[in-house]
Coordinates of C-alpha atoms in Angstrom, one line a residue:
Chain A
X1 CA -25.9 -23.1 6.1
X2 CA -26.7 -20.0 4.1
X3 CA -25.1 -18.6 1.5
X4 CA -24.4 -15.3 0.7
X5 CA -24.0 -14.1 -2.6
X6 CA -22.6 -11.0 -3.9
X7 CA -23.7 -10.2 -7.6
X8 CA -20.7 -8.5 -10.2
X9 CA -21.7 -5.8 -11.8
X10 CA -21.0 -3.7 -14.9
X11 CA -22.3 -0.5 -14.1
X12 CA -26.1 -1.4 -13.8
X13 CA -26.1 -4.4 -15.7
X14 CA -25.6 -7.9 -14.0
X15 CA -22.5 -10.0 -15.6
X16 CA -23.8 -12.6 -15.3
X17 CA -20.9 -15.2 -16.3
X18 CA -19.7 -14.1 -13.6
X19 CA -22.0 -14.7 -10.9
X20 CA -23.3 -17.7 -12.7
X21 CA -20.2 -19.5 -12.1
X22 CA -19.8 -18.4 -8.7
X23 CA -23.5 -19.4 -8.2
X24 CA -22.6 -23.4 -8.5
X25 CA -19.3 -22.7 -5.5
X26 CA -22.2 -21.3 -3.9
X27 CA -25.4 -23.5 -4.3
X28 CA -22.2 -26.8 -3.7
X29 CA -22.1 -24.9 0.3
X30 CA -26.0 -23.8 1.5
X31 CA -28.5 -22.4 -0.1
X32 CA -28.4 -18.8 -1.9
X33 CA -29.6 -15.5 -1.2
X34 CA -28.3 -13.3 -3.7
X35 CA -27.0 -9.9 -3.3
X36 CA -27.5 -7.1 -5.6
X37 CA -26.4 -3.9 -4.7
X38 CA -25.9 -1.1 -7.4
X39 CA -28.4 1.7 -9.1
X40 CA -30.7 1.0 -11.2
X41 CA -29.7 -2.4 -10.5
X42 CA -34.2 -3.9 -11.4
X43 CA -32.8 -5.3 -14.5
X44 CA -29.8 -7.3 -12.4
X45 CA -32.1 -8.4 -9.5
X46 CA -34.9 -9.7 -11.7
X47 CA -31.8 -11.5 -13.8
X48 CA -30.1 -12.8 -11.1
X49 CA -33.2 -14.0 -10.2
X50 CA -33.7 -16.5 -12.8
X51 CA -30.5 -18.0 -12.1
X52 CA -31.5 -22.0 -10.9
X53 CA -31.3 -22.8 -7.6
X54 CA -31.4 -18.8 -5.7
X55 CA -33.9 -18.6 -3.4
X56 CA -33.8 -14.7 -3.1
X57 CA -32.2 -11.8 -4.6
X58 CA -32.0 -8.6 -2.2
X59 CA -31.3 -5.5 -3.9
X60 CA -30.2 -2.2 -2.6
X61 CA -30.9 -0.1 -5.0
X62 CA -29.6 3.6 -4.0
X63 CA -26.3 5.5 -5.2
X64 CA -24.0 5.0 -2.4
X65 CA -23.8 1.4 -4.7
X66 CA -23.5 3.0 -8.4
X67 CA -19.8 2.3 -8.4
X68 CA -19.0 -0.2 -6.6
X69 CA -16.4 1.5 -3.9
X70 CA -15.7 -1.0 -0.8
X71 CA -16.1 1.1 2.1
X72 CA -20.3 1.0 1.4
X73 CA -20.7 -1.9 0.0
X74 CA -19.2 -3.5 3.5
X75 CA -20.6 -1.8 5.9
X76 CA -24.6 -3.1 3.6
X77 CA -22.4 -6.3 3.2
X78 CA -21.9 -6.4 7.0
X79 CA -25.2 -5.9 8.2
X80 CA -26.7 -8.4 6.7
X81 CA -24.3 -11.5 7.9
X82 CA -25.7 -12.3 11.3
X83 CA -28.9 -14.2 8.9
X84 CA -25.7 -15.9 6.8
X85 CA -22.7 -18.6 7.5
X86 CA -21.1 -17.5 4.4
X87 CA -20.3 -14.9 2.1
X88 CA -19.8 -15.4 -0.8
X89 CA -18.5 -13.2 -4.4
X90 CA -17.2 -14.2 -8.2
X91 CA -12.6 -12.8 -7.7
X92 CA -13.6 -9.5 -10.0
X93 CA -11.0 -6.6 -8.6
X94 CA -14.1 -5.6 -7.3
X95 CA -14.8 -8.1 -4.8
X96 CA -10.9 -8.3 -4.3
X97 CA -11.8 -5.1 -3.7
X98 CA -14.8 -5.0 -1.3
X99 CA -14.5 -9.0 0.4
X100 CA -11.2 -8.6 2.5
X101 CA -13.1 -5.3 4.4
X102 CA -15.6 -7.0 4.8
X103 CA -13.7 -10.4 6.5
X104 CA -12.1 -8.0 9.1
X105 CA -15.1 -6.0 9.9
X106 CA -16.5 -9.3 10.3
X107 CA -13.4 -10.2 11.9
X108 CA -12.7 -12.9 10.2
X109 CA -10.5 -14.0 7.6
X110 CA -10.6 -14.4 3.7
X111 CA -10.3 -17.2 1.1
X112 CA -9.1 -15.6 -1.7
X113 CA -10.0 -17.5 -5.1
X114 CA -11.3 -20.7 -4.0
X115 CA -10.8 -22.8 -6.6
X116 CA -12.2 -26.0 -4.5
X117 CA -15.0 -26.6 -1.8
X118 CA -14.6 -29.7 -0.2
X119 CA -16.9 -28.9 2.1
X120 CA -18.5 -26.0 3.8
X121 CA -15.7 -25.3 6.2
X122 CA -12.7 -26.6 3.8
X123 CA -11.3 -24.9 0.5
X124 CA -8.9 -25.9 -2.0
X125 CA -6.9 -22.2 -4.0
X126 CA -4.0 -21.8 -5.5
X127 CA -0.9 -20.0 -4.1
X128 CA 1.9 -19.5 -5.0
X129 CA 1.4 -18.1 -8.7
X130 CA -1.2 -22.1 -9.5
X131 CA 2.0 -23.6 -8.1
X132 CA 1.0 -25.4 -4.9
X133 CA -2.4 -25.9 -4.3
X134 CA -3.8 -25.4 -0.9
X135 CA -7.0 -27.4 1.4
X136 CA -7.6 -24.7 4.0
X137 CA -9.6 -25.8 6.8
X138 CA -11.5 -21.9 8.9
X139 CA -12.6 -22.2 12.2
X140 CA -14.3 -19.1 11.2
X141 CA -18.0 -18.1 12.3
X142 CA -18.7 -16.8 9.1
X143 CA -16.5 -17.7 6.2
X144 CA -15.8 -15.3 3.0
X145 CA -14.6 -16.7 0.1
X146 CA -13.7 -14.9 -3.3
X147 CA -14.8 -18.0 -6.1
X148 CA -12.3 -18.6 -9.3
X149 CA -14.6 -18.1 -11.7
X150 CA -12.3 -20.1 -14.1
X151 CA -12.6 -23.0 -11.5
X152 CA -16.6 -23.6 -12.1
X153 CA -19.2 -24.1 -15.2
X154 CA -21.8 -21.2 -14.9
X155 CA -25.5 -22.2 -13.3
X156 CA -28.1 -22.5 -16.5
X157 CA -30.7 -20.1 -15.9
X158 CA -34.1 -21.9 -14.3
X159 CA -35.3 -20.0 -12.1
X160 CA -37.9 -18.0 -10.8
X161 CA -36.6 -16.7 -7.0
X162 CA -38.3 -13.8 -5.1
X163 CA -36.8 -9.8 -5.1
X164 CA -37.1 -7.9 -2.4
X165 CA -36.1 -4.7 -1.8
X166 CA -33.8 -3.5 1.4
X167 CA -32.7 -0.5 2.7
X168 CA -28.9 1.4 2.1
X169 CA -26.9 1.8 5.0
X170 CA -25.4 4.5 3.6
X171 CA -21.9 5.9 2.4
X172 CA -20.1 8.3 4.3
X173 CA -18.0 9.3 1.7
X174 CA -14.4 8.7 2.8
X175 CA -14.3 7.5 -1.0
X176 CA -16.0 9.5 -3.9
X177 CA -15.6 8.4 -7.2
X178 CA -14.9 11.3 -9.2
X179 CA -14.3 8.4 -13.9
X180 CA -14.8 5.5 -15.2
X181 CA -11.5 5.3 -17.9
X182 CA -13.4 2.1 -19.8
X183 CA -11.8 -0.5 -22.8
X184 CA -14.5 -0.1 -25.7
X185 CA -14.2 -4.4 -26.3
X186 CA -17.1 -6.0 -28.4
X187 CA -15.3 -9.0 -28.5
X188 CA -16.0 -11.7 -25.9
X189 CA -14.9 -11.3 -22.9
X190 CA -11.5 -12.4 -22.0
X191 CA -12.6 -14.2 -18.2
X192 CA -15.9 -15.8 -20.4
X193 CA -14.6 -16.4 -23.9
X194 CA -14.3 -19.9 -25.1
X195 CA -11.2 -19.3 -27.0
X196 CA -8.7 -16.1 -26.1
X197 CA -5.1 -15.6 -28.1
X198 CA -2.7 -13.6 -26.9
X199 CA 0.5 -11.5 -28.2
X200 CA 3.3 -10.2 -25.7
X201 CA 6.2 -8.2 -26.1
X202 CA 7.4 -10.3 -29.1
X203 CA 4.8 -8.7 -31.1
X204 CA 6.5 -5.8 -30.8
X205 CA 4.5 -3.0 -31.4
X206 CA 1.0 -1.7 -30.5
X207 CA 0.7 -1.6 -34.6
X208 CA 1.6 -5.0 -35.2
X209 CA -1.2 -6.1 -32.3
X210 CA -3.5 -6.2 -34.7
X211 CA -2.3 -9.6 -36.0
X212 CA -3.2 -11.0 -33.1
X213 CA -6.7 -9.3 -32.9
X214 CA -6.8 -10.6 -36.7
X215 CA -6.3 -14.0 -35.8
X216 CA -8.8 -13.7 -32.7
X217 CA -11.6 -11.5 -34.9
X218 CA -11.3 -15.7 -36.8
X219 CA -11.5 -17.2 -33.9
X220 CA -14.7 -15.2 -32.3
X221 CA -11.6 -15.1 -29.8
X222 CA -11.1 -12.9 -27.1
X223 CA -7.3 -10.6 -27.0
X224 CA -5.5 -11.1 -24.2
X225 CA -1.8 -10.4 -23.1
X226 CA 1.3 -10.6 -21.4
X227 CA 2.8 -8.5 -18.6
X228 CA 5.2 -7.4 -21.4
X229 CA 3.0 -6.4 -23.4
X230 CA 1.0 -4.7 -21.6
X231 CA 4.2 -2.7 -19.8
X232 CA 5.0 -1.9 -23.0
X233 CA 1.9 -0.5 -24.6
X234 CA 1.1 -2.8 -26.9
X235 CA -2.6 -3.6 -25.0
X236 CA -4.6 -2.1 -22.0
X237 CA -4.0 -3.5 -18.8
X238 CA -7.3 -5.6 -18.2
X239 CA -6.2 -7.2 -21.8
X240 CA -3.7 -8.9 -18.7
X241 CA -3.4 -12.9 -17.6
X242 CA -1.3 -14.0 -15.7
X243 CA -0.6 -14.2 -11.5
X244 CA -1.7 -10.3 -10.9
X245 CA -4.1 -10.0 -14.1
X246 CA -7.3 -12.2 -15.1
X247 CA -7.5 -15.9 -14.8
X248 CA -8.8 -17.7 -18.0
X249 CA -9.4 -21.3 -18.8
X250 CA -11.1 -20.9 -22.1
X251 CA -11.1 -23.7 -24.4
X252 CA -8.5 -22.7 -26.5
X253 CA -5.8 -20.6 -26.2
X254 CA -3.2 -19.4 -28.0
X255 CA -0.1 -18.0 -27.1
X256 CA 1.3 -15.7 -29.4
X257 CA 5.7 -14.5 -28.6
X258 CA 4.9 -15.3 -25.5
X259 CA 7.6 -17.3 -23.2
X260 CA 5.7 -18.1 -20.8
X261 CA 6.8 -16.9 -17.3
X262 CA 6.2 -18.1 -14.3
X263 CA 3.1 -16.0 -13.6
X264 CA 1.6 -15.6 -17.2
X265 CA 1.1 -19.6 -17.0
X266 CA -0.5 -18.6 -13.3
X267 CA -3.1 -17.5 -15.4
X268 CA -3.9 -19.5 -18.8
X269 CA -2.8 -23.3 -17.9
X270 CA -6.0 -24.8 -17.1
X271 CA -6.8 -23.5 -20.4
X272 CA -8.0 -27.3 -22.1
X273 CA -6.0 -26.6 -25.4
X274 CA -3.0 -24.2 -25.4
X275 CA -1.1 -23.6 -28.4
X276 CA 2.1 -21.6 -28.5
X277 CA 3.3 -19.8 -32.1
X278 CA 6.7 -18.6 -30.7
X279 CA 10.5 -18.8 -33.2
X280 CA 12.4 -19.5 -30.1
X281 CA 12.3 -23.5 -29.2
X282 CA 13.4 -23.3 -25.2
X283 CA 11.0 -21.3 -24.3
X284 CA 8.7 -22.5 -21.2
X285 CA 5.3 -21.8 -22.9
X286 CA 6.3 -24.9 -24.8
X287 CA 6.3 -27.1 -21.8
X288 CA 2.6 -26.4 -21.1
X289 CA 1.7 -25.9 -24.6
X290 CA -0.3 -29.0 -26.7
X291 CA 0.2 -28.2 -29.7
X292 CA 3.8 -26.0 -30.4
X293 CA 4.6 -24.3 -33.6
X294 CA 8.6 -22.6 -33.5
X295 CA 8.1 -20.2 -36.1
X296 CA 8.4 -16.4 -36.6
X297 CA 4.7 -15.2 -36.0
X298 CA 4.9 -12.6 -38.5
X299 CA 5.1 -15.1 -40.7
X300 CA 2.6 -18.3 -39.0
X301 CA 0.3 -15.8 -37.2
X302 CA -0.7 -14.8 -41.6
X303 CA -1.0 -17.9 -42.5
X304 CA -2.7 -19.6 -39.4
X305 CA -6.1 -16.2 -40.1
X306 CA -6.5 -16.8 -43.6
X307 CA -6.4 -20.4 -43.6
X308 CA -9.1 -20.6 -40.7
Chain B
X1 CA 3.1 13.8 6.3
X2 CA 4.0 10.2 7.3
X3 CA 4.4 7.4 5.4
X4 CA 3.9 3.6 6.3
X5 CA 4.9 1.0 4.4
X6 CA 4.0 -2.7 4.8
X7 CA 7.0 -4.8 2.9
X8 CA 7.2 -8.6 3.5
X9 CA 9.6 -11.4 2.6
X10 CA 8.7 -14.3 0.5
X11 CA 10.4 -16.1 -1.6
X12 CA 12.3 -14.6 -5.1
X13 CA 9.6 -14.6 -7.9
X14 CA 12.4 -16.4 -10.7
X15 CA 12.2 -19.9 -8.2
X16 CA 10.4 -22.5 -9.4
X17 CA 8.5 -23.5 -6.5
X18 CA 8.2 -27.0 -5.3
X19 CA 5.7 -28.5 -2.9
X20 CA 6.9 -31.0 -0.4
X21 CA 6.5 -34.8 -0.6
X22 CA 5.0 -34.8 2.3
X23 CA 1.8 -32.4 1.6
X24 CA 3.0 -30.5 4.7
X25 CA 3.3 -27.0 2.2
X26 CA 6.2 -25.2 -0.1
X27 CA 9.9 -26.1 0.7
X28 CA 12.0 -22.8 1.7
X29 CA 14.6 -24.1 3.3
X30 CA 17.5 -22.9 0.9
X31 CA 15.3 -20.7 -1.6
X32 CA 16.7 -17.6 -2.4
X33 CA 14.1 -15.2 -0.9
X34 CA 13.8 -11.5 -1.8
X35 CA 10.9 -8.4 -0.6
X36 CA 7.6 -9.0 -2.2
X37 CA 7.6 -6.9 -6.3
X38 CA 4.5 -5.2 -5.4
X39 CA 5.6 -4.1 -2.2
X40 CA 9.2 -2.5 -3.9
X41 CA 6.8 -0.3 -5.5
X42 CA 5.1 0.6 -2.6
X43 CA 8.5 1.5 -1.1
X44 CA 9.3 3.4 -4.0
X45 CA 5.9 5.7 -4.3
X46 CA 6.2 6.4 -0.6
X47 CA 10.1 7.8 -2.1
X48 CA 8.6 9.4 -4.5
X49 CA 6.5 11.0 -2.8
X50 CA 9.2 12.5 -0.3
X51 CA 11.5 13.6 -3.1
X52 CA 8.3 15.4 -4.4
X53 CA 8.3 17.5 -0.9
X54 CA 4.4 15.8 -0.3
X55 CA 6.2 12.8 2.5
X56 CA 8.5 14.0 5.2
X57 CA 9.1 10.6 6.6
X58 CA 9.4 7.0 5.4
X59 CA 8.9 4.5 8.2
X60 CA 8.5 0.4 6.3
X61 CA 7.9 -2.7 8.8
X62 CA 7.7 -6.3 7.7
X63 CA 6.2 -8.9 10.0
X64 CA 7.1 -12.6 10.3
X65 CA 11.2 -14.1 10.8
X66 CA 13.8 -12.2 12.0
X67 CA 15.7 -12.5 7.9
X68 CA 12.8 -10.6 6.9
X69 CA 15.1 -7.9 8.6
X70 CA 17.0 -8.5 5.3
X71 CA 13.6 -6.8 3.7
X72 CA 13.7 -3.4 5.3
X73 CA 16.9 -3.1 5.0
X74 CA 16.5 -3.0 1.3
X75 CA 13.8 -0.8 1.8
X76 CA 15.8 1.7 3.7
X77 CA 18.5 1.4 1.3
X78 CA 16.1 2.7 -1.4
X79 CA 16.0 5.5 0.2
X80 CA 13.0 5.1 3.1
X81 CA 13.8 6.7 6.9
X82 CA 13.6 3.6 9.3
X83 CA 12.2 0.3 9.7
X84 CA 9.6 -1.5 12.3
X85 CA 10.3 -5.5 12.5
X86 CA 7.9 -7.2 14.5
X87 CA 9.0 -10.6 15.3
X88 CA 5.8 -13.1 15.2
X89 CA 6.9 -16.2 13.6
X90 CA 10.2 -18.6 14.6
X91 CA 9.9 -20.5 11.4
X92 CA 10.2 -19.4 7.6
X93 CA 7.8 -21.6 6.7
X94 CA 4.3 -19.9 8.8
X95 CA 3.1 -17.3 7.0
X96 CA 1.5 -15.3 9.2
X97 CA -2.2 -14.3 7.9
X98 CA -3.7 -11.2 6.7
X99 CA -5.8 -10.8 9.4
X100 CA -3.1 -11.0 12.2
X101 CA -0.3 -8.6 9.9
X102 CA -3.4 -6.4 9.1
X103 CA -4.0 -6.2 13.5
X104 CA -0.4 -6.0 13.9
X105 CA 0.1 -3.2 10.6
X106 CA -3.3 -1.2 13.2
X107 CA -1.0 -1.2 16.2
X108 CA 2.0 0.8 14.3
X109 CA -0.4 2.6 12.3
X110 CA -1.8 4.5 15.6
X111 CA 1.6 4.4 17.3
X112 CA 2.9 6.1 14.1
X113 CA 0.1 8.1 12.7
X114 CA 0.9 8.2 9.3
X115 CA -1.2 10.4 7.1
X116 CA -1.0 7.4 4.4
X117 CA -0.4 3.3 4.4
X118 CA 1.0 2.6 1.3
X119 CA 1.4 -1.3 0.7
X120 CA 1.6 -4.3 -2.5
X121 CA -1.8 -5.5 -4.1
X122 CA -0.9 -9.0 -3.4
X123 CA 2.2 -10.9 -1.9
X124 CA 2.8 -13.6 -4.4
X125 CA 3.1 -16.1 -2.2
X126 CA 0.2 -16.2 -0.2
X127 CA -1.7 -14.7 -3.1
X128 CA -4.0 -13.1 -0.8
X129 CA -4.5 -10.1 -2.2
X130 CA -5.9 -9.2 1.0
X131 CA -3.8 -7.3 4.2
X132 CA -4.5 -3.3 2.8
X133 CA -8.0 -3.7 2.8
X134 CA -8.2 -5.5 6.6
X135 CA -6.1 -3.0 7.7
X136 CA -8.7 -0.4 6.0
X137 CA -11.7 -2.0 7.4
X138 CA -9.6 -2.1 10.9
X139 CA -9.0 1.1 10.9
X140 CA -11.7 2.9 9.3
X141 CA -9.9 4.4 6.8
X142 CA -11.1 4.5 2.6
X143 CA -9.1 2.4 0.3
X144 CA -7.9 3.2 -2.9
X145 CA -6.4 -0.2 -4.1
X146 CA -4.4 -1.6 -7.7
X147 CA -3.3 2.0 -7.6
X148 CA -1.6 2.6 -11.6
X149 CA -1.6 6.5 -10.6
X150 CA -1.2 8.9 -7.2
X151 CA -1.9 12.4 -6.9
X152 CA -1.7 13.9 -3.3
X153 CA -4.0 16.9 -3.8
X154 CA -4.1 18.7 0.3
X155 CA -6.1 16.7 2.6
X156 CA -7.2 14.3 -0.4
X157 CA -5.5 11.9 -2.4
X158 CA -6.5 11.4 -6.4
X159 CA -5.9 7.0 -7.1
X160 CA -6.6 6.1 -10.6
X161 CA -7.5 2.0 -9.3
X162 CA -6.5 -0.7 -12.3
X163 CA -10.7 -3.0 -12.5
X164 CA -11.6 -5.5 -14.7
X165 CA -12.9 -3.3 -17.6
X166 CA -10.2 -0.2 -17.8
X167 CA -9.4 1.7 -15.3
X168 CA -11.6 3.7 -12.1
X169 CA -10.8 6.8 -10.4
X170 CA -11.2 7.7 -7.1
X171 CA -10.9 10.1 -4.5
X172 CA -9.7 9.0 -1.5
X173 CA -9.6 11.3 2.3
X174 CA -6.4 10.9 3.8
X175 CA -5.4 8.9 5.9
X176 CA -5.7 6.0 3.6
X177 CA -4.2 3.2 2.8
X178 CA -3.6 2.8 -1.1
X179 CA -2.6 -1.1 -2.4
X180 CA 0.4 -0.6 -5.3
X181 CA -0.7 -2.3 -8.5
X182 CA 2.2 -3.0 -10.9
X183 CA 1.8 -0.3 -13.1
X184 CA 2.4 2.5 -10.4
X185 CA 5.9 2.4 -11.2
X186 CA 9.6 1.4 -12.1
X187 CA 11.6 1.1 -8.5
X188 CA 14.7 2.1 -8.3
X189 CA 18.0 -0.1 -7.4
X190 CA 19.6 -0.1 -4.3
X191 CA 23.6 1.5 -5.0
X192 CA 26.1 0.5 -3.5
X193 CA 27.0 3.3 -1.4
X194 CA 23.3 3.4 0.0
X195 CA 23.3 0.5 1.0
X196 CA 26.3 0.8 3.0
X197 CA 24.1 4.0 4.4
X198 CA 21.2 1.8 5.0
X199 CA 23.4 -0.8 8.1
X200 CA 23.5 2.7 10.5
X201 CA 19.2 3.7 9.6
X202 CA 17.3 2.6 13.2
X203 CA 15.3 -0.7 12.8
X204 CA 13.8 -1.0 16.0
X205 CA 12.6 -4.2 16.6
X206 CA 8.9 -5.6 18.2
X207 CA 6.9 -8.6 19.0
X208 CA 3.4 -9.7 17.9
X209 CA 3.1 -9.7 22.2
X210 CA 3.9 -6.3 22.2
X211 CA 1.2 -4.9 20.0
X212 CA -1.2 -7.4 22.3
X213 CA -1.9 -9.1 18.7
X214 CA -2.4 -13.3 18.6
X215 CA -1.3 -14.6 15.5
X216 CA -3.2 -17.4 15.6
X217 CA -4.4 -19.2 12.3
X218 CA -8.1 -19.1 11.9
X219 CA -6.9 -21.4 8.4
X220 CA -5.1 -24.7 9.0
X221 CA -3.6 -25.9 5.9
X222 CA -4.9 -29.7 5.6
X223 CA -2.4 -30.2 3.2
X224 CA -0.8 -28.5 0.3
X225 CA 0.0 -30.1 -3.2
X226 CA 0.9 -29.6 -6.5
X227 CA -1.1 -29.3 -9.1
X228 CA -2.2 -31.0 -11.8
X229 CA 0.6 -31.3 -14.4
X230 CA -0.2 -31.1 -17.7
X231 CA 0.5 -34.1 -20.4
X232 CA 3.5 -33.9 -22.6
X233 CA 2.7 -31.5 -25.9
X234 CA 3.7 -32.2 -29.7
X235 CA 5.5 -29.0 -31.8
X236 CA 4.2 -29.2 -35.3
X237 CA 5.7 -28.7 -38.8
X238 CA 3.8 -25.9 -40.2
X239 CA 0.7 -23.8 -39.6
X240 CA -2.2 -26.4 -42.1
X241 CA -0.5 -28.9 -39.7
X242 CA -1.4 -27.2 -36.7
X243 CA -5.2 -25.9 -38.1
X244 CA -6.0 -30.1 -38.8
X245 CA -5.0 -31.1 -35.2
X246 CA -6.9 -28.1 -33.7
X247 CA -9.2 -29.4 -36.2
X248 CA -8.9 -33.0 -34.5
X249 CA -9.6 -32.3 -31.4
X250 CA -12.9 -30.8 -31.7
X251 CA -10.4 -26.7 -30.9
X252 CA -11.7 -25.2 -33.6

């Protein structure tokens, strides 16, 4: 059992939290080799090498991998896959893009969003927006899986693995990167934040979303949003929490003006403590909230922010 | 350019699913089924490409049980030109895996020669988010997943993708696979006259065997369980009480 873990990168930087959480799942299967594929990734490879339990880091430094395009990354991983029984990555947008492509090239199935490792062949994953947990046993020669990071703790630093540079496998140029439109934020990253404050349709406008941000800043929290809030333009798409957005499991999740549709709950119902502030006492969010406050958010949120 | 759109019949997104007591799966008997919401968005985008004169024909394809016909008729009523049904399961509880679906779709694509395949980013039942990428791999085509904007420019498609930090714009050479994210468009409703007309549009029926694809699952479902329930919460009467409770449990 040898595991190839594909490190998550933000540009040339290691996305340490996502990689370290996926590493926790990977270590439960067998010895882990981490692949860092990007451009100018010396520091990222060195950072990956310090994670506890990593046996070796493979560094593929090439312009082909600079923007996380699926085609060149898939070709690279397939060229390495012969030496591994498992290919693992955190369930991020970039891994969801590349891993199914890798799996199909290897003629194996992919296991998406794994939340539990039972043994080397058997895994748990949520289906139907998290309303059922399926345990599946793979009969494939190579197991290709993405790991739901919210379900695993992060592996700490404490290792000193060797870094080996490997050759790039080239880029056939089928896809070309044009531009990134990155949302700038000084707040904690949504999927790794300890506290998340999310706003929904009830917030009413983009301007009013400042109320949510004010409360989040007071708590040192990340800001999330429901689909309704994103669709209405109150918040950017990368803040969406839910079945099709990000899945979070912070210590504290504060849902403000969010009714609690199945698709939203799928992204936050594993949070440790859930608080709901909503003026509709029949809102489904109150069925999962540990503490519910039936109140107008325009009164309650400023009061809460000022009293914290 | 011909556009191929795979659509899936799934449990309606509003239905609260029930896990069967014996742990064999989710109960799909007598529940409302609909077209996967992401696939509606893919169909809508294909029809818009046709309305713009970019696409010449929109072909929809569905794989599964016979009743998936209804899903195809819905797509035809929205404006697709013709449909292909690939019967690969007898029982609604048999979910054909993305790898097998991708293999069948690859054969359909070889026969139909579309310039573009537009699919949904994931099905809301198995939540795999894999079929489009797998199909791209099998055909050796480029992929543009989680698309929120698609512009066809000659032999290329410029696609804005929803990624973790915001958006990424890429260009893919056609033929390519594009998978639709929620914000690509607002799907139209089929009007009653169009629903009637859709009944006369061609719907070809095939089987997985016709394409020589083995649909045996690679993943055996050992069991399906209810997620852990949350213990009942309490309603607080004021902001002060809320703060006190959160301090009590150490959340702040």
